[in-house]
């Protein structure tokens, strides 16, 4: 599947890739949008995205308990 995605992107086609696996997103995407509670919470280029920054936006306004 990754080969197909890479080929489509190389042809200039847009690919919408949905995943909760952050390493997968960071390895495959040129641009990452995050959502929480059905709302867009962040937009990142590959260069500026980190697992921490993505998680911060994905859990925005959520209470985290341990």
JSON list of C-alpha atoms in Angstrom, two decimals:
[
{"chain": "A", "resi": 1, "resn": "UNK", "atom": "CA", "xyz": [0.00, 0.00, 0.00]},
{"chain": "A", "resi": 2, "resn": "UNK", "atom": "CA", "xyz": [2.86, 2.39, 0.78]},
{"chain": "A", "resi": 3, "resn": "UNK", "atom": "CA", "xyz": [4.28, 1.92, -2.72]},
{"chain": "A", "resi": 4, "resn": "UNK", "atom": "CA", "xyz": [0.92, 2.82, -4.25]},
{"chain": "A", "resi": 5, "resn": "UNK", "atom": "CA", "xyz": [0.62, 5.90, -2.03]},
{"chain": "A", "resi": 6, "resn": "UNK", "atom": "CA", "xyz": [4.16, 7.02, -2.94]},
{"chain": "A", "resi": 7, "resn": "UNK", "atom": "CA", "xyz": [3.43, 6.53, -6.66]},
{"chain": "A", "resi": 8, "resn": "UNK", "atom": "CA", "xyz": [0.21, 8.55, -6.51]},
{"chain": "A", "resi": 9, "resn": "UNK", "atom": "CA", "xyz": [1.92, 11.36, -4.61]},
{"chain": "A", "resi": 10, "resn": "UNK", "atom": "CA", "xyz": [4.81, 11.38, -7.11]},
{"chain": "A", "resi": 11, "resn": "UNK", "atom": "CA", "xyz": [2.22, 11.83, -9.87]},
{"chain": "A", "resi": 12, "resn": "UNK", "atom": "CA", "xyz": [0.99, 14.96, -8.09]},
{"chain": "A", "resi": 13, "resn": "UNK", "atom": "CA", "xyz": [-2.22, 13.38, -6.85]},
{"chain": "A", "resi": 14, "resn": "UNK", "atom": "CA", "xyz": [-3.66, 14.14, -3.43]},
{"chain": "A", "resi": 15, "resn": "UNK", "atom": "CA", "xyz": [-3.87, 11.22, -1.01]},
{"chain": "A", "resi": 16, "resn": "UNK", "atom": "CA", "xyz": [-5.99, 11.38, 2.13]},
{"chain": "A", "resi": 17, "resn": "UNK", "atom": "CA", "xyz": [-4.33, 9.09, 4.67]},
{"chain": "A", "resi": 18, "resn": "UNK", "atom": "CA", "xyz": [-6.12, 8.51, 7.97]},
{"chain": "A", "resi": 19, "resn": "UNK", "atom": "CA", "xyz": [-4.26, 6.86, 10.82]},
{"chain": "A", "resi": 20, "resn": "UNK", "atom": "CA", "xyz": [-3.80, 7.06, 14.56]},
{"chain": "A", "resi": 21, "resn": "UNK", "atom": "CA", "xyz": [-0.29, 5.60, 14.21]},
{"chain": "A", "resi": 22, "resn": "UNK", "atom": "CA", "xyz": [1.91, 8.67, 14.59]},
{"chain": "A", "resi": 23, "resn": "UNK", "atom": "CA", "xyz": [5.18, 7.14, 13.30]},
{"chain": "A", "resi": 24, "resn": "UNK", "atom": "CA", "xyz": [3.29, 6.02, 10.18]},
{"chain": "A", "resi": 25, "resn": "UNK", "atom": "CA", "xyz": [1.91, 9.53, 9.63]},
{"chain": "A", "resi": 26, "resn": "UNK", "atom": "CA", "xyz": [5.29, 11.16, 10.18]},
{"chain": "A", "resi": 27, "resn": "UNK", "atom": "CA", "xyz": [6.89, 8.78, 7.69]},
{"chain": "A", "resi": 28, "resn": "UNK", "atom": "CA", "xyz": [4.30, 9.06, 4.93]},
{"chain": "A", "resi": 29, "resn": "UNK", "atom": "CA", "xyz": [2.73, 12.51, 4.98]},
{"chain": "A", "resi": 30, "resn": "UNK", "atom": "CA", "xyz": [3.84, 15.86, 3.58]},
{"chain": "A", "resi": 31, "resn": "UNK", "atom": "CA", "xyz": [1.13, 17.65, 5.55]},
{"chain": "A", "resi": 32, "resn": "UNK", "atom": "CA", "xyz": [-0.73, 16.46, 8.65]},
{"chain": "A", "resi": 33, "resn": "UNK", "atom": "CA", "xyz": [-4.03, 17.77, 9.98]},
{"chain": "A", "resi": 34, "resn": "UNK", "atom": "CA", "xyz": [-5.18, 16.84, 13.48]},
{"chain": "A", "resi": 35, "resn": "UNK", "atom": "CA", "xyz": [-8.71, 16.62, 14.78]},
{"chain": "A", "resi": 36, "resn": "UNK", "atom": "CA", "xyz": [-10.31, 16.35, 18.21]},
{"chain": "A", "resi": 37, "resn": "UNK", "atom": "CA", "xyz": [-14.01, 15.99, 18.96]},
{"chain": "A", "resi": 38, "resn": "UNK", "atom": "CA", "xyz": [-14.81, 16.33, 15.25]},
{"chain": "A", "resi": 39, "resn": "UNK", "atom": "CA", "xyz": [-12.99, 19.65, 14.87]},
{"chain": "A", "resi": 40, "resn": "UNK", "atom": "CA", "xyz": [-9.78, 20.55, 13.09]},
{"chain": "A", "resi": 41, "resn": "UNK", "atom": "CA", "xyz": [-7.21, 21.38, 15.77]},
{"chain": "A", "resi": 42, "resn": "UNK", "atom": "CA", "xyz": [-3.91, 21.65, 13.91]},
{"chain": "A", "resi": 43, "resn": "UNK", "atom": "CA", "xyz": [-2.03, 21.71, 10.61]},
{"chain": "A", "resi": 44, "resn": "UNK", "atom": "CA", "xyz": [1.61, 20.68, 10.31]},
{"chain": "A", "resi": 45, "resn": "UNK", "atom": "CA", "xyz": [4.18, 20.31, 7.56]},
{"chain": "A", "resi": 46, "resn": "UNK", "atom": "CA", "xyz": [6.34, 17.21, 7.74]},
{"chain": "A", "resi": 47, "resn": "UNK", "atom": "CA", "xyz": [9.27, 19.35, 8.90]},
{"chain": "A", "resi": 48, "resn": "UNK", "atom": "CA", "xyz": [7.42, 20.86, 11.87]},
{"chain": "A", "resi": 49, "resn": "UNK", "atom": "CA", "xyz": [5.43, 17.80, 13.01]},
{"chain": "A", "resi": 50, "resn": "UNK", "atom": "CA", "xyz": [6.58, 15.75, 15.98]},
{"chain": "A", "resi": 51, "resn": "UNK", "atom": "CA", "xyz": [4.77, 13.03, 17.89]},
{"chain": "A", "resi": 52, "resn": "UNK", "atom": "CA", "xyz": [4.50, 15.42, 20.84]},
{"chain": "A", "resi": 53, "resn": "UNK", "atom": "CA", "xyz": [3.05, 18.31, 18.82]},
{"chain": "A", "resi": 54, "resn": "UNK", "atom": "CA", "xyz": [0.53, 16.01, 17.12]},
{"chain": "A", "resi": 55, "resn": "UNK", "atom": "CA", "xyz": [-0.58, 14.46, 20.42]},
{"chain": "A", "resi": 56, "resn": "UNK", "atom": "CA", "xyz": [-0.96, 17.90, 21.98]},
{"chain": "A", "resi": 57, "resn": "UNK", "atom": "CA", "xyz": [-3.36, 18.92, 19.20]},
{"chain": "A", "resi": 58, "resn": "UNK", "atom": "CA", "xyz": [-5.17, 15.56, 19.08]},
{"chain": "A", "resi": 59, "resn": "UNK", "atom": "CA", "xyz": [-5.97, 15.73, 22.79]},
{"chain": "A", "resi": 60, "resn": "UNK", "atom": "CA", "xyz": [-6.75, 19.45, 22.84]},
{"chain": "A", "resi": 61, "resn": "UNK", "atom": "CA", "xyz": [-9.47, 20.30, 25.36]},
{"chain": "A", "resi": 62, "resn": "UNK", "atom": "CA", "xyz": [-9.49, 16.74, 26.71]},
{"chain": "A", "resi": 63, "resn": "UNK", "atom": "CA", "xyz": [-8.77, 15.98, 30.33]},
{"chain": "A", "resi": 64, "resn": "UNK", "atom": "CA", "xyz": [-5.98, 13.43, 30.57]},
{"chain": "A", "resi": 65, "resn": "UNK", "atom": "CA", "xyz": [-6.06, 11.20, 33.63]},
{"chain": "A", "resi": 66, "resn": "UNK", "atom": "CA", "xyz": [-3.58, 8.61, 34.78]}
]
